[in-house]
XYZ file of C-alpha atoms in Angstrom:
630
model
C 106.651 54.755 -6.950
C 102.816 55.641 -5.931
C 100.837 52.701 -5.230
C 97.139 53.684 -4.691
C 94.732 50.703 -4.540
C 91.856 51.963 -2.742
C 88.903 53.201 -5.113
C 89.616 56.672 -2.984
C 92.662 56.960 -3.868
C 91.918 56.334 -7.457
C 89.514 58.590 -7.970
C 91.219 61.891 -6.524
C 94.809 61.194 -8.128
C 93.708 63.238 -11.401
C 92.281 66.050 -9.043
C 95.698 65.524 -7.661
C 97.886 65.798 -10.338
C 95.444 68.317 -12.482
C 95.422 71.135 -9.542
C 98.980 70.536 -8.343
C 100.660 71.050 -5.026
C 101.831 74.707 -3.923
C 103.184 73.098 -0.875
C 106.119 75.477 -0.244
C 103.801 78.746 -0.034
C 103.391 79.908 3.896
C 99.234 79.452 3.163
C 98.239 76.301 1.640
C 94.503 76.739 0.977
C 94.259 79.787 -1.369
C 92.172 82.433 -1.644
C 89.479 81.356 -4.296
C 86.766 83.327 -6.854
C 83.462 84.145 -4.903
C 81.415 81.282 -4.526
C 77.299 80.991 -3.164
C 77.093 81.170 0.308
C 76.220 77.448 0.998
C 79.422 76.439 -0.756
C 82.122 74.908 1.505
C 84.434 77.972 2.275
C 87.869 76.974 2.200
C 90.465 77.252 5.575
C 93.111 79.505 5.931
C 95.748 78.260 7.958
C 99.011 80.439 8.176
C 102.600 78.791 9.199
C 105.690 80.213 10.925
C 107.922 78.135 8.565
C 109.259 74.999 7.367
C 110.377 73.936 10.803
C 106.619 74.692 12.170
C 105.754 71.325 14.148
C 102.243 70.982 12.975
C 98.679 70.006 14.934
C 96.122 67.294 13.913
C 93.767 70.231 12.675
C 96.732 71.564 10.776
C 98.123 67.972 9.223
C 94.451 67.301 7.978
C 94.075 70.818 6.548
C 97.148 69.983 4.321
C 96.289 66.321 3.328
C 92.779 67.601 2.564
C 94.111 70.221 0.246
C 96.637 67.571 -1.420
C 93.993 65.488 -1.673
C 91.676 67.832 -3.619
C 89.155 66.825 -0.952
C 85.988 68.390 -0.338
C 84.104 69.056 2.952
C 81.907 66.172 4.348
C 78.636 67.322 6.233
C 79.131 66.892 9.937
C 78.105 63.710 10.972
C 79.746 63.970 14.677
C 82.300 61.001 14.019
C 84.509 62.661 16.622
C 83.083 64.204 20.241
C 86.050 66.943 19.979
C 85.329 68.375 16.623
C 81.926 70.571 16.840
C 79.443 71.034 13.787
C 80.803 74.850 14.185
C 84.496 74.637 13.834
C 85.740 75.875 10.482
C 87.831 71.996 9.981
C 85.123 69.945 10.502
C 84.277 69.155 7.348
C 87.923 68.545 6.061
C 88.312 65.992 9.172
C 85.197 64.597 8.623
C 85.949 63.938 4.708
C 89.350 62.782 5.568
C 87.805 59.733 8.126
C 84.992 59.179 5.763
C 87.907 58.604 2.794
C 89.887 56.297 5.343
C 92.424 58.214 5.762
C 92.674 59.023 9.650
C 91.206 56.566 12.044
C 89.717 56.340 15.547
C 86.842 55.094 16.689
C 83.063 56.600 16.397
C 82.318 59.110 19.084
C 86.104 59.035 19.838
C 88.503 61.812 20.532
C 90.469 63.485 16.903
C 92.748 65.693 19.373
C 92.556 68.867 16.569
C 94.712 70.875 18.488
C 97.545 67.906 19.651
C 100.578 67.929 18.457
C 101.018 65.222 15.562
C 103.897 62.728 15.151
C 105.622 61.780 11.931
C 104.284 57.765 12.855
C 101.093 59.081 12.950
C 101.527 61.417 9.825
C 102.728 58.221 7.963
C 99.687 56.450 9.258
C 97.802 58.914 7.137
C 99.522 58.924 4.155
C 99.801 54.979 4.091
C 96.132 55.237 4.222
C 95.188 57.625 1.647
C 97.830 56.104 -0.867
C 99.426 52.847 0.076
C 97.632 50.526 2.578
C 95.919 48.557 0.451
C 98.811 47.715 -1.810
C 101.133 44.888 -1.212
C 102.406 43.590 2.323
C 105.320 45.864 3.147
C 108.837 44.587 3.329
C 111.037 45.135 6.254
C 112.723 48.190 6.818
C 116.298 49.273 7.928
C 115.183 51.603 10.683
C 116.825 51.030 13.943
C 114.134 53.089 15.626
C 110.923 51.632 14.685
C 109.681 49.206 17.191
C 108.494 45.819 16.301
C 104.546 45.767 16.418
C 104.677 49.997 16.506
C 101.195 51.021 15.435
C 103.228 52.770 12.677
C 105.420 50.194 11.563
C 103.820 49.037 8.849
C 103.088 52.464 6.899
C 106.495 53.249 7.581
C 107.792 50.366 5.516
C 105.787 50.807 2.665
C 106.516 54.338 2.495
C 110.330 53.282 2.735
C 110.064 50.791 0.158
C 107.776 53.437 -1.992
C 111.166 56.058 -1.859
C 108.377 58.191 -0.076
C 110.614 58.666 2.939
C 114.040 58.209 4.016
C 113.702 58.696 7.486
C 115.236 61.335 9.631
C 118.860 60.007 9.832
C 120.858 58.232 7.916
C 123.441 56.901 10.381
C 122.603 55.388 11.765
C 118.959 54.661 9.462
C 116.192 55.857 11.921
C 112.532 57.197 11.343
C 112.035 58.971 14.422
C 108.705 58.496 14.342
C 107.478 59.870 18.079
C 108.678 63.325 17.076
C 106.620 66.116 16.001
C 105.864 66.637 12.517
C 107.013 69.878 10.853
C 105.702 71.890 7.608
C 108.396 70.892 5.706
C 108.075 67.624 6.364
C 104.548 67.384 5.333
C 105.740 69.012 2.201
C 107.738 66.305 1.499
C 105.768 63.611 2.032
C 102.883 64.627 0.459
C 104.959 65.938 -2.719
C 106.561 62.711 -3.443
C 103.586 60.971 -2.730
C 101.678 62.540 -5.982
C 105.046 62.734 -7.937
C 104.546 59.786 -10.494
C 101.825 59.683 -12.814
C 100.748 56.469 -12.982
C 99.289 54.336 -10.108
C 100.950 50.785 -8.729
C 98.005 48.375 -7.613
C 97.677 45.080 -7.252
C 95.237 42.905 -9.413
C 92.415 42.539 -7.417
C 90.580 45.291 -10.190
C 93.240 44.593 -12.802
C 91.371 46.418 -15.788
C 93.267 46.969 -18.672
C 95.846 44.707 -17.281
C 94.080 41.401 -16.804
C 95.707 39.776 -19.126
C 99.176 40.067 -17.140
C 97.217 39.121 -13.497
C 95.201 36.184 -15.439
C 98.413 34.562 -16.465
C 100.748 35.073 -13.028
C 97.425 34.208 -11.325
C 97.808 30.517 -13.116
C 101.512 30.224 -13.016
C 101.273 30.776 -9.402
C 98.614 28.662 -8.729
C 99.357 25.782 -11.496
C 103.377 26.015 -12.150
C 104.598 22.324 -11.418
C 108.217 23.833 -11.683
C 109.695 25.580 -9.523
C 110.565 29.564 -10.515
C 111.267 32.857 -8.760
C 109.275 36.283 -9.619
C 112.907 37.470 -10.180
C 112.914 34.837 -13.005
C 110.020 36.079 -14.453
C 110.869 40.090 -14.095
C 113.917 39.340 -15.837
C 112.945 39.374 -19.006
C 110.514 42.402 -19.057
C 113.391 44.121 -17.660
C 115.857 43.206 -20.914
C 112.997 44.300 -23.122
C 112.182 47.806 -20.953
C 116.179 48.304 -21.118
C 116.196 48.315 -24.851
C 112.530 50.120 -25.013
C 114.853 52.777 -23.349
C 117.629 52.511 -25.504
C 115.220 53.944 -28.324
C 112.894 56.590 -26.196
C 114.793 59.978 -27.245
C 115.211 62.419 -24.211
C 112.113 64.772 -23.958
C 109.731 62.272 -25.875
C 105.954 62.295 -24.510
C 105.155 59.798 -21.820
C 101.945 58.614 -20.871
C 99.853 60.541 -17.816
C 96.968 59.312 -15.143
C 97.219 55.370 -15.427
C 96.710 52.782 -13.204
C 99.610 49.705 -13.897
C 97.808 46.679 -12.222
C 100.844 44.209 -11.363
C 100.809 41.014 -9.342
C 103.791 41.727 -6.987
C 105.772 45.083 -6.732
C 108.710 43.216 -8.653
C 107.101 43.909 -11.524
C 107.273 48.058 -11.066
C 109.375 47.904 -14.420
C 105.780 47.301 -16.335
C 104.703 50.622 -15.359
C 107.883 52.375 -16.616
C 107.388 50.864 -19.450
C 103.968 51.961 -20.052
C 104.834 55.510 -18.659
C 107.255 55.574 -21.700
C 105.102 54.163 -24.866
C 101.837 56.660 -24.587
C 101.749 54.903 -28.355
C 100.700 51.392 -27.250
C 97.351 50.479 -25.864
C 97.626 49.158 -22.275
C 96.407 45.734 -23.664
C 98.448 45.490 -26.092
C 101.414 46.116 -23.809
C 100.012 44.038 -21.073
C 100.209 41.360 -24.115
C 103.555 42.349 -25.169
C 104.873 41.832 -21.283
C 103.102 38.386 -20.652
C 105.442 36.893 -23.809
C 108.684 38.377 -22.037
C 107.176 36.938 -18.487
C 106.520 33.447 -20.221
C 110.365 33.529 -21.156
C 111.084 33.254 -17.638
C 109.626 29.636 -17.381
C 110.394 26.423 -19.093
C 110.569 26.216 -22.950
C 107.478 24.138 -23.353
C 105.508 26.974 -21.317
C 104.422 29.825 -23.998
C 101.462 32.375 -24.968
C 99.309 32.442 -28.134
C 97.133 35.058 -29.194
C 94.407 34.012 -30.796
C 95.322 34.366 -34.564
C 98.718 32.232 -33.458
C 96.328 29.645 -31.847
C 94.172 29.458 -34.828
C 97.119 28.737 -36.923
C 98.434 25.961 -34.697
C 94.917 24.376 -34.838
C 94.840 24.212 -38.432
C 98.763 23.243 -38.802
C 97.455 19.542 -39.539
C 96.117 21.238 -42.858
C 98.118 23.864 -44.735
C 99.483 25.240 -47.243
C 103.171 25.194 -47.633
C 106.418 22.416 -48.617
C 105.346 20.199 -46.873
C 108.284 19.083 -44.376
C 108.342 18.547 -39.943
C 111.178 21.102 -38.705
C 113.186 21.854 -35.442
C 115.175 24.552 -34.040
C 118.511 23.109 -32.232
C 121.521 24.806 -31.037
C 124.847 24.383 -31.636
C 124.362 21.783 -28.514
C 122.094 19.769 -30.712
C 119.265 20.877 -28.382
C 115.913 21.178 -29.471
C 114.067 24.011 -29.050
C 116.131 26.751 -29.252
C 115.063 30.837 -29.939
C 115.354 33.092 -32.075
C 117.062 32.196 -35.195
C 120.798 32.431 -35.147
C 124.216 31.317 -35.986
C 124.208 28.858 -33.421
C 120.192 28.105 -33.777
C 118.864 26.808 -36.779
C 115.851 25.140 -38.545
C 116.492 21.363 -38.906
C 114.083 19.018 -41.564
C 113.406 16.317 -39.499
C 111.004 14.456 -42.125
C 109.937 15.275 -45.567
C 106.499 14.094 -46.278
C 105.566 11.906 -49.219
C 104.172 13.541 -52.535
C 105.136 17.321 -51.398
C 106.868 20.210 -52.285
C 109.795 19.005 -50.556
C 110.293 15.554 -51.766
C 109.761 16.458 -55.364
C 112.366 19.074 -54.812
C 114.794 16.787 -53.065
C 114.961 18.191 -49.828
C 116.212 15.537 -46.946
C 115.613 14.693 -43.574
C 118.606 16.717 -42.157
C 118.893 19.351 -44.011
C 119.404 22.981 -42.426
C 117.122 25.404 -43.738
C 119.082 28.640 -43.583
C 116.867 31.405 -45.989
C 113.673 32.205 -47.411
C 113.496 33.488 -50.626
C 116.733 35.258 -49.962
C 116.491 36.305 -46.630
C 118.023 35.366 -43.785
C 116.155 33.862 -41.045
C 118.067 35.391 -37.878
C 116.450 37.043 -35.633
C 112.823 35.560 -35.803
C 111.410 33.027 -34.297
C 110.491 29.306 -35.605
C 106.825 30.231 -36.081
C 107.645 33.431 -37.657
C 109.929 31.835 -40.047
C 107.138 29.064 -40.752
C 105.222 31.788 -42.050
C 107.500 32.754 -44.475
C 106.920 29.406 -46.073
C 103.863 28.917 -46.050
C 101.691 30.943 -48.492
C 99.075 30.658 -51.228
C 98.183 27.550 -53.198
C 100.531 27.505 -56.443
C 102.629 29.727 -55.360
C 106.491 29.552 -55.532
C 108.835 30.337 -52.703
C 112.863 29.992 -53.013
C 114.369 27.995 -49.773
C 118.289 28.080 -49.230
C 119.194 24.441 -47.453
C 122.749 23.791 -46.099
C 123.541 20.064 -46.477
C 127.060 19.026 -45.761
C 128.241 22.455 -45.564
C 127.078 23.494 -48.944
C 124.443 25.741 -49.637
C 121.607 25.149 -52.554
C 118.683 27.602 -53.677
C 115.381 25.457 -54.352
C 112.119 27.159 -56.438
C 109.274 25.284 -54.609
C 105.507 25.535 -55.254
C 103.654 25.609 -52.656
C 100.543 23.019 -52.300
C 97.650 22.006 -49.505
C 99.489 19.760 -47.175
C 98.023 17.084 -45.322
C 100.081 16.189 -42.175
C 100.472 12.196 -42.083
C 99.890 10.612 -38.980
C 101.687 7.131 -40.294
C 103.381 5.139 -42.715
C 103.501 1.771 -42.798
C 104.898 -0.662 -44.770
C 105.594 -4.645 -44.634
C 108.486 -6.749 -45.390
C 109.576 -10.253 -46.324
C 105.829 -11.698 -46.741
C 104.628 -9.334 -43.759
C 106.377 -11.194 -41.150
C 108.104 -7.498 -40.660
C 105.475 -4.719 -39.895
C 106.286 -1.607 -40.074
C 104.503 1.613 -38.634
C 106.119 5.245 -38.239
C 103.634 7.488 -35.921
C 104.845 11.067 -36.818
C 102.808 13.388 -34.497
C 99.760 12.494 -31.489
C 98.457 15.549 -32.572
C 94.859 16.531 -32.414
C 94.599 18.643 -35.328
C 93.029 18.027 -38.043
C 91.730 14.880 -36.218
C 91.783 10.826 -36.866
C 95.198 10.359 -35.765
C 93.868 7.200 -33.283
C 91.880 5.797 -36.160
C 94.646 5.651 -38.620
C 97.085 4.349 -36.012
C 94.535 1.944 -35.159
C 94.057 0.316 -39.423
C 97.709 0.261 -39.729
C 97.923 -1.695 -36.056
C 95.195 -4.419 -37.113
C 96.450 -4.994 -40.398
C 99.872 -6.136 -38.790
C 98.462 -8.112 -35.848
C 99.531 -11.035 -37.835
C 102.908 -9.961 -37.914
C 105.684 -12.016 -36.245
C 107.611 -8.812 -35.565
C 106.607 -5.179 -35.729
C 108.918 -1.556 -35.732
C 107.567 1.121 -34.070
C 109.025 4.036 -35.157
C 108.797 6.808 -32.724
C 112.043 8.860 -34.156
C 111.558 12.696 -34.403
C 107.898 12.687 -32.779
C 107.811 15.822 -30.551
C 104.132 14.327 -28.948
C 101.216 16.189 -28.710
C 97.944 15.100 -27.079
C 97.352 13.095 -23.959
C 94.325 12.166 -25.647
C 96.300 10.707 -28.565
C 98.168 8.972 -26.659
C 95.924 7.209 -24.797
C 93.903 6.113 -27.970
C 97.184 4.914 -29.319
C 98.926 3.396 -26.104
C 95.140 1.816 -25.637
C 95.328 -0.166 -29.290
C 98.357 -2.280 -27.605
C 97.355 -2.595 -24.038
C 93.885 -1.617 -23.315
C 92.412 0.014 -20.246
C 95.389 0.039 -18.076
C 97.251 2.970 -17.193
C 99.769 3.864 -19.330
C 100.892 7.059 -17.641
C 100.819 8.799 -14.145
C 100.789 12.449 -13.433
C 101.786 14.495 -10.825
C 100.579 17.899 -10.161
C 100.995 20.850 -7.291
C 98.314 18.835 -5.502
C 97.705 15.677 -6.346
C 98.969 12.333 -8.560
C 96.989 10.279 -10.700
C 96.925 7.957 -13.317
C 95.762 7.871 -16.621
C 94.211 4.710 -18.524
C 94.521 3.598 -22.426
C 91.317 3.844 -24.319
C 90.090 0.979 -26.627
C 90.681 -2.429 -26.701
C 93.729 -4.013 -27.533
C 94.656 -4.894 -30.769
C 97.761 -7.039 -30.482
C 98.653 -10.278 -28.273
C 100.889 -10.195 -25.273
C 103.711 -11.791 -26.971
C 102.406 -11.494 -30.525
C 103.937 -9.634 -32.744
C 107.230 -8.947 -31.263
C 107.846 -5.477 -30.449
C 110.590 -3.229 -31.743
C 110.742 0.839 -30.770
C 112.524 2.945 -32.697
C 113.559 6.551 -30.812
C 116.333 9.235 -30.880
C 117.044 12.671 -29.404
C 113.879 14.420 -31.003
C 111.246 11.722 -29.587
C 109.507 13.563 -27.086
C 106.873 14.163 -24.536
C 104.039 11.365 -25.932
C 106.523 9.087 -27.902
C 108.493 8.562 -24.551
C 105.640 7.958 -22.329
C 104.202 5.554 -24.966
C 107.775 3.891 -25.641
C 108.225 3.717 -21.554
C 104.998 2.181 -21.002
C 105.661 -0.343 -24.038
C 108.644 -1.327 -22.624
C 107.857 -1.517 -19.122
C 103.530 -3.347 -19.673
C 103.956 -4.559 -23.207
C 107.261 -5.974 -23.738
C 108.640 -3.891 -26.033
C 112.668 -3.283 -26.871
C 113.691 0.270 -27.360
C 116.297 0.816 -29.697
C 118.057 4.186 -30.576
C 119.505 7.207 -29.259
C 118.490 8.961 -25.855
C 115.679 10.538 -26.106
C 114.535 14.287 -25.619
C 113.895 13.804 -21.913
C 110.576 16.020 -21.542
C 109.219 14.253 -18.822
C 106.268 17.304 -18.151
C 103.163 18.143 -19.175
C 101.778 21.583 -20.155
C 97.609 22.471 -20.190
C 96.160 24.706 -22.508
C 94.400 27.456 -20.775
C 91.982 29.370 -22.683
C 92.022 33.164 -22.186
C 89.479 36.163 -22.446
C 91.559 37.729 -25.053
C 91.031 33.944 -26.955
C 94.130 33.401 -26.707
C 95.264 30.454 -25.160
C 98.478 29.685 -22.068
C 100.408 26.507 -22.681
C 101.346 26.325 -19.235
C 103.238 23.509 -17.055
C 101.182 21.691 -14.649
C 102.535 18.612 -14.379
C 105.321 15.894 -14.230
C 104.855 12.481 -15.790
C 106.472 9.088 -14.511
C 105.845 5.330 -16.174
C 102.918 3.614 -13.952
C 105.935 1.480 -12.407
C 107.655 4.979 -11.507
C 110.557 5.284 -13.897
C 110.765 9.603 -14.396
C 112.605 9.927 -17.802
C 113.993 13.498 -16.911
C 117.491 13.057 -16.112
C 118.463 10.025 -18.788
C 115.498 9.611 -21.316
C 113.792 5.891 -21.759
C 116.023 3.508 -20.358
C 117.640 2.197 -24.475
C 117.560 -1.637 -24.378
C 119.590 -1.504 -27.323
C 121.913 1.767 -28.218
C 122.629 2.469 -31.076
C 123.441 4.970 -34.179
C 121.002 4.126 -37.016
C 121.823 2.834 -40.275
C 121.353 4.824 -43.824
C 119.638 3.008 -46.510
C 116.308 2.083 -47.377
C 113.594 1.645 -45.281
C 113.479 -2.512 -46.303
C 117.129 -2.177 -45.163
C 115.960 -0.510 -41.709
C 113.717 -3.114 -41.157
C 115.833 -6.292 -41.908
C 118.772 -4.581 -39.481
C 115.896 -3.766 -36.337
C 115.384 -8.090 -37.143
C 119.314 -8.835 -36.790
C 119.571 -6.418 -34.194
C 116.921 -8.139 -31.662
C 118.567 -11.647 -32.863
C 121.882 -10.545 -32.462
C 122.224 -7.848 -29.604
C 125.410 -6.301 -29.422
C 127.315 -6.644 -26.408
C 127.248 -4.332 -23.520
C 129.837 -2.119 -23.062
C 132.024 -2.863 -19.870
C 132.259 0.249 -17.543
C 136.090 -1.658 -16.074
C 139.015 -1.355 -17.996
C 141.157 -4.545 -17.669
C 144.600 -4.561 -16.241
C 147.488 -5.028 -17.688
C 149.198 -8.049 -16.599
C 152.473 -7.977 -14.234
C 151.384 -4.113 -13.845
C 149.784 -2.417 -10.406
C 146.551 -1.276 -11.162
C 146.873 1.747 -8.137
C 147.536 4.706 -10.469
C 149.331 7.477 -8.114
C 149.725 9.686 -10.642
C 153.533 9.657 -10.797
């Protein structure tokens, strides 16, 4: 690899790699066309051979050269090297560029032998030193604290050298440095074409550093960079699969990564001269999301705006779900074993004219299959123009149907409500604490006042995925106020969050049913967990989804935006729903029927609880209960 960082470095790699390196001819400089007097003249060194062991004068002649470096004017940095020697220039350039050291006024020793630690010294300098923080190498022979040490390991880890044996591994860094040795060096040093750095002048590849910057700094999870390489590595492997032998690679780049883990980025980019460096930067932060948690994801800005207007759109107007053949939610791409679930069918749509049901699989668009893409891309197939018709292949009970839809404006509900034997049973389903298009909390907040009266009230939180804390706090507020109703916890601190609004209900008035199963998420369970645990409320259902984190939506320069994890959530009294979902008063499979029916059943239910299951199994009379297994 080549890892040049310093602004040096960048700037003479396509002198570098335009002029080349004729480092295997006995005379290095080369004789060049005439030139006016007061030009810098180049020097002519001549060498014995490969095995030559080289001087200071002579090492910096041949970095100089490989460096496409031109003469300084004397400036007397160094009290050995007059203004009349033919290589003061070249050393003077070479200390000016950072690339051999000492002190002002000090001693360069042009005509002392140099050592191979104090030839790697140089070429850490001029291509590596300000790169990443070396790793530890397997020489034997490199003392701890060596004023080498440190160059050597990055040139290890860089494949620049393998040291001078191999059994056992040792660098033999005091020993004089020969021709062919500096050959070596210096060849693979200018080898690659591209240039690793790290991101402190990311350029073309901010968009990668911006987003490891904030999973570094924000990630509430915990995650390896392995975890995150992983996945750019799977996509580079098939990138390769379809790069025929011979095909033109990209030249002269710089690959800005965050850590050298992610060298696989540059190979990548050294292989698709076709793609902009943004747009691959782009295409690597969606396989570096994959590495986190499935709520963690990237939008670019045309997905954003899509998401933000999802409230209104046009389409058949149903809620879906990916789920595995696990029956777990959230599950990419489309497949065999992961497949688009209806979870509701809204009122007055497409859908519900049509017949489609809460359950059905949808399996094809307008003949096509759905494999291979993911949710949103499927989505998009749906959706469409106004008036438009679009053919969608459901599987319900095994069997497939074809349904002609026509597409129309959709209007995501927020609620439905409905009342029930003289409105002493309230009803209220709460779909979504989305944002988008806006007035969820106001909605919530008619249907909640209009059953105040109620003497008991469902809450139906079944299939909400959540949405917005903000939501959620306008909703949890309408029951209890401005207490907290959730607490977070991030990398650095824990806090709690308040309800907003005044309540609408009693303490004890109307009693409080909660409806949930394995797709209420996120919102619904911290708003069922702090029901349960401040108001009084009895949850009924299935387990629930057990997302018990918290993602922020981090706006980017591209305008797109990172749905990161930053946090963990607990109930104010502590309970973390990860491991088990809401703790279910009541657990139980729901009934089919009408939605009267549903509500007369949560009434017998909280009247009649069914027993609790014993986790002891009685023993059989005149029997030992020791089972030995015999």
């Amino acid at each position: 690899m080549i890892s040049l960082t310093s602004s040096f470095a960048k700037r003479v790699l396509v002198s570098i790699v335009a002029v080349g390196l004729l480092l295997a001819s006995p005379v290095l400089a080369q004789e060049v066309p005439s030139t006016p007097d007061d030009a810098p003249q180049p020097v002519l060194i001549s060498f014995d051979g490969a095995d030559q062991v080289l001087t200071n004068r002579e090492a910096a002649v041949l970095m100089a050269e490989a460096l496409d470096l031109a003469d300084e004017p004397w400036q007397g940095l160094f009290s050995d090297v007059p203004e009349d020697s033919d290589d003061a220039g070249i050393i003077e350039a070479l200390a000016l560029a950072g690339v051999v050291g000492g002190e002002l006024g000090g001693a360069f020793g042009p005509d002392e032998l140099i050592s191979r630690g104090e030839f790697a010294v140089w070429v850490d300098n001029a291509f590596y030193a300000d790169g990443f923080d070396p790793e530890p190498a397997p020489f034997t022979d490199v003392p701890e604290g060596a004023f080498y040490e440190d160059a050597v390991q990055r040139l290890y880890a860089a494949g620049i050298t393998a040291g001078c044996s191999a059994d056992p591994l040792m660098f033999c860094g005091e020993d004089g440095l020969t021709l062919g040795q500096v050959e070596t060096l210096l060849a693979r040093a200018v080898r690659l074409p591209y240039l690793i750095t790290d991101c402190e002048e990311p350029g073309k590849w901010l968009l990668l550093c911006d987003v490891y910057g904030y999973i570094d700094t924000e990630y509430v999870l915990e995650y390896t960079v392995d975890d995150l390489v992983a996945p750019v590595t799977d996509a580079l492997a098939v990138v390769e699969e379809q790069v025929e032998e011979g095909a033109e690679q990209r030249s002269q780049f710089d690959c800005s990564i965050p850590d050298p883990s992610f060298e696989p980025v540059c190979a990548w980019a050294l292989i698709s001269p076709q793609t902009q460096v943004r747009d691959l930067a782009e295409t690597v932060v969606r396989e570096v999301v994959k590495g986190l948690d499935p709520n963690s994801a990237y939008h670019d800005a045309e997905e954003w705006m899509e998401i933000e207007e999802s409230g209104r759109y046009v389409g058949i107007g149903v809620r879906v779900v990916t789920v595995n053949d696990q029956w777990q939610a959230g599950c990419s791409p489309l497949s065999a074993t992961c497949r688009i679930l209806i979870l509701t069918v809204f009122e007055g749509g497409p859908a519900h004219e049509a017949g489609l049901q809460r359950g059905d699989w949808i399996v094809a668009v307008d003949g096509e299959s759905l494999n291979g893409l993911t949710l949103g891309e499927a989505a998009g197939l749906i959706r469409g123009e106004v008036d438009t018709s679009v053919d969608i292949t459901i599987e319900r009970h095994g069997s497939e149907h074809t349904l002609t839809l026509i597409r129309k404006e959709i209007v995501t509900p927020y609620t439905n409500a409905a009342f029930h034997d003289t409105e002493s049973i309230a009803y209220i389903q709460l779909a979504t604490f989305s944002l988008f298009p806006g007035g969820a909390v106001e909605e919530f907040r008619e249907r909640l006042a209009a059953a105040a009266d109620s003497e008991l009230l469902v809450l139906d939180l079944r299939n909400n995925p959540g949405g917005s804390v903000r939501v959620l706090q306008g909703i949890a507020g309408a029951f209890l106020g401005e207490v907290p109703v959730v607490t977070f916890h991030t990398r650095r601190e824990s806090y709690d969050l308040d309800g907003i609004g005044e309540p609408l209900v009693g303490a004890d008035s109307p009693r409080l049913a909660i409806l949930v199963n394995s797709f209420s998420a996120s919102a619904s369970e911290v708003l069922a967990g702090v029901l349960q645990e401040t108001g009084g409320g009895v949850v009924i259902g299935e387990t629930t989804y057990k997302k018990n984190t918290g993602q922020s939506l981090i706006d980017l320069f591209n305008e797109g935006v990172f749905r990161l994890t930053t946090l963990r959530w607990t109930t104010p009294g502590g309970i973390d729903i990860g491991d088990n979902g809401v703790p279910l008063d009541i657990e139980t499979e729901f009934p089919t029927g009408t939605l009267q029916d549903l509500m007369e059943w949560v009434k017998e239910i909280l009247d009649n609880p069914p027993e609790e299951p014993t986790d002891e199994t009685p023993e059989t009379p005149g029997e030992d209960s020791d089972d030995s297994g015999g």
